[in-house]
PDB file of C-alpha atoms in Angstrom:
ATOM      1  CA  MET A 113     -60.283 -96.917 110.908  1.00 56.00           C
ATOM      2  CA  LEU A 114     -60.432 -98.743 107.591  1.00 59.00           C
ATOM      3  CA  LYS A 115     -63.647-100.372 106.501  1.00 60.00           C
ATOM      4  CA  ASN A 116     -63.340-104.011 105.460  1.00 62.00           C
ATOM      5  CA  THR A 117     -65.225-104.589 102.205  1.00 65.00           C
ATOM      6  CA  ARG A 118     -65.247-108.387 102.442  1.00 74.00           C
ATOM      7  CA  ASN A 119     -67.412-110.427 104.751  1.00 88.00           C
ATOM      8  CA  LEU A 120     -67.297-114.032 105.890  1.00 91.00           C
ATOM      9  CA  THR A 121     -69.823-115.190 103.292  1.00 91.00           C
ATOM     10  CA  ALA A 122     -67.707-113.786 100.445  1.00 91.00           C
ATOM     11  CA  VAL A 123     -64.612-115.495 101.852  1.00 92.00           C
ATOM     12  CA  LYS A 124     -66.439-118.845 102.011  1.00 93.00           C
ATOM     13  CA  GLU A 125     -67.608-118.474  98.409  1.00 94.00           C
ATOM     14  CA  PHE A 126     -64.042-117.712  97.264  1.00 93.00           C
ATOM     15  CA  VAL A 127     -62.732-120.824  99.025  1.00 95.00           C
ATOM     16  CA  LYS A 128     -65.488-122.942  97.440  1.00 95.00           C
ATOM     17  CA  THR A 129     -64.391-121.794  93.977  1.00 94.00           C
ATOM     18  CA  CYS A 130     -60.831-122.921  94.784  1.00 93.00           C
ATOM     19  CA  ALA A 131     -61.890-126.379  96.029  1.00 94.00           C
ATOM     20  CA  LEU A 132     -59.816-129.288  94.635  1.00 94.00           C
ATOM     21  CA  SER A 133     -57.531-126.805  92.847  1.00 95.00           C
ATOM     22  CA  LYS A 134     -53.848-125.978  93.184  1.00 96.00           C
ATOM     23  CA  VAL A 135     -53.337-122.996  95.462  1.00 97.00           C
ATOM     24  CA  SER A 136     -50.453-120.980  96.839  1.00 96.00           C
ATOM     25  CA  VAL A 137     -50.716-120.403 100.599  1.00 96.00           C
ATOM     26  CA  ASN A 138     -48.961-117.613 102.508  1.00 96.00           C
ATOM     27  CA  VAL A 139     -49.192-117.889 106.314  1.00 96.00           C
ATOM     28  CA  ASN A 140     -48.187-114.993 108.572  1.00 94.00           C
ATOM     29  CA  LEU A 141     -46.432-116.551 111.598  1.00 93.00           C
ATOM     30  CA  GLY A 142     -45.852-113.241 113.410  1.00 91.00           C
ATOM     31  CA  ARG A 143     -42.653-111.342 114.249  1.00 93.00           C
ATOM     32  CA  ASN A 144     -41.924-110.737 110.554  1.00 93.00           C
ATOM     33  CA  LYS A 145     -41.987-114.469 109.768  1.00 95.00           C
ATOM     34  CA  SER A 146     -44.053-116.062 107.055  1.00 95.00           C
ATOM     35  CA  LEU A 147     -44.416-119.450 105.408  1.00 93.00           C
ATOM     36  CA  THR A 148     -45.286-119.906 101.738  1.00 95.00           C
ATOM     37  CA  PHE A 149     -46.117-123.224 100.106  1.00 94.00           C
ATOM     38  CA  SER A 150     -48.245-124.655  97.330  1.00 95.00           C
ATOM     39  CA  GLY A 151     -50.734-127.473  97.557  1.00 95.00           C
ATOM     40  CA  VAL A 152     -54.237-128.685  96.794  1.00 95.00           C
ATOM     41  CA  LEU A 153     -57.230-127.246  98.621  1.00 96.00           C
ATOM     42  CA  SER A 154     -58.587-130.656  99.519  1.00 94.00           C
ATOM     43  CA  GLY A 155     -61.513-130.011 101.838  1.00 94.00           C
ATOM     44  CA  VAL A 156     -64.118-127.309 102.385  1.00 96.00           C
ATOM     45  CA  TYR A 157     -66.088-127.579 105.614  1.00 96.00           C
ATOM     46  CA  PRO A 158     -68.552-125.246 107.396  1.00 95.00           C
ATOM     47  CA  ALA A 159     -65.969-123.870 109.865  1.00 94.00           C
ATOM     48  CA  LEU A 160     -62.612-124.457 108.129  1.00 95.00           C
ATOM     49  CA  PHE A 161     -60.817-125.613 104.994  1.00 97.00           C
ATOM     50  CA  THR A 162     -57.832-127.939 104.536  1.00 96.00           C
ATOM     51  CA  VAL A 163     -54.829-127.768 102.236  1.00 96.00           C
ATOM     52  CA  GLN A 164     -52.701-130.796 101.274  1.00 95.00           C
ATOM     53  CA  PRO A 165     -49.140-129.452 100.725  1.00 95.00           C
ATOM     54  CA  ASP A 166     -47.115-130.662  97.725  1.00 93.00           C
ATOM     55  CA  GLU A 167     -43.793-130.813  99.576  1.00 88.00           C
ATOM     56  CA  LYS A 168     -42.621-134.099 101.090  1.00 84.00           C
ATOM     57  CA  ASN A 169     -41.441-132.378 104.311  1.00 83.00           C
ATOM     58  CA  PHE A 170     -45.053-131.629 105.279  1.00 81.00           C
ATOM     59  CA  LEU A 171     -46.840-134.534 106.918  1.00 81.00           C
ATOM     60  CA  GLY A 172     -50.622-134.584 106.655  1.00 87.00           C
ATOM     61  CA  LYS A 173     -52.865-131.611 105.938  1.00 91.00           C
ATOM     62  CA  THR A 174     -53.023-128.080 107.232  1.00 93.00           C
ATOM     63  CA  ALA A 175     -56.322-126.582 108.351  1.00 96.00           C
ATOM     64  CA  TYR A 176     -57.305-122.919 108.435  1.00 96.00           C
ATOM     65  CA  SER A 177     -60.490-121.112 109.446  1.00 95.00           C
ATOM     66  CA  TYR A 178     -62.294-118.638 107.233  1.00 94.00           C
ATOM     67  CA  SER A 179     -61.617-115.870 109.740  1.00 92.00           C
ATOM     68  CA  ASP A 180     -57.867-116.381 109.153  1.00 93.00           C
ATOM     69  CA  LEU A 181     -58.435-115.347 105.530  1.00 93.00           C
ATOM     70  CA  LEU A 182     -60.686-112.472 106.524  1.00 91.00           C
ATOM     71  CA  CYS A 183     -58.125-111.062 108.988  1.00 90.00           C
ATOM     72  CA  GLY A 184     -55.191-111.498 106.615  1.00 90.00           C
ATOM     73  CA  ALA A 185     -53.265-114.053 108.685  1.00 93.00           C
ATOM     74  CA  VAL A 186     -53.556-116.502 105.766  1.00 95.00           C
ATOM     75  CA  LYS A 187     -53.636-115.632 102.067  1.00 95.00           C
ATOM     76  CA  ILE A 188     -54.459-118.088  99.303  1.00 95.00           C
ATOM     77  CA  LYS A 189     -54.148-117.612  95.580  1.00 95.00           C
ATOM     78  CA  LYS A 190     -55.429-120.008  92.946  1.00 95.00           C
ATOM     79  CA  ILE A 191     -52.710-121.343  90.643  1.00 93.00           C
ATOM     80  CA  LEU A 192     -53.824-121.849  87.057  1.00 82.00           C
TER      81      LEU A 192
END
């Protein structure tokens, strides 16, 4: 079994550093399907964070929990 070196506190701190910044989001949808889009990390809350996508096809915001990042179901990368 592999040991995970990150914990939930470190994930929350990483998301706080990306707040109100452009990010690239990769979501694992299962069965070898994934969704990748860019947007602005618009909100950081105690249990989740929200991303406002740049594309016009997306309506509203998308919300993800910190455990999604910890498990690898969602990956975000800050765009400079």
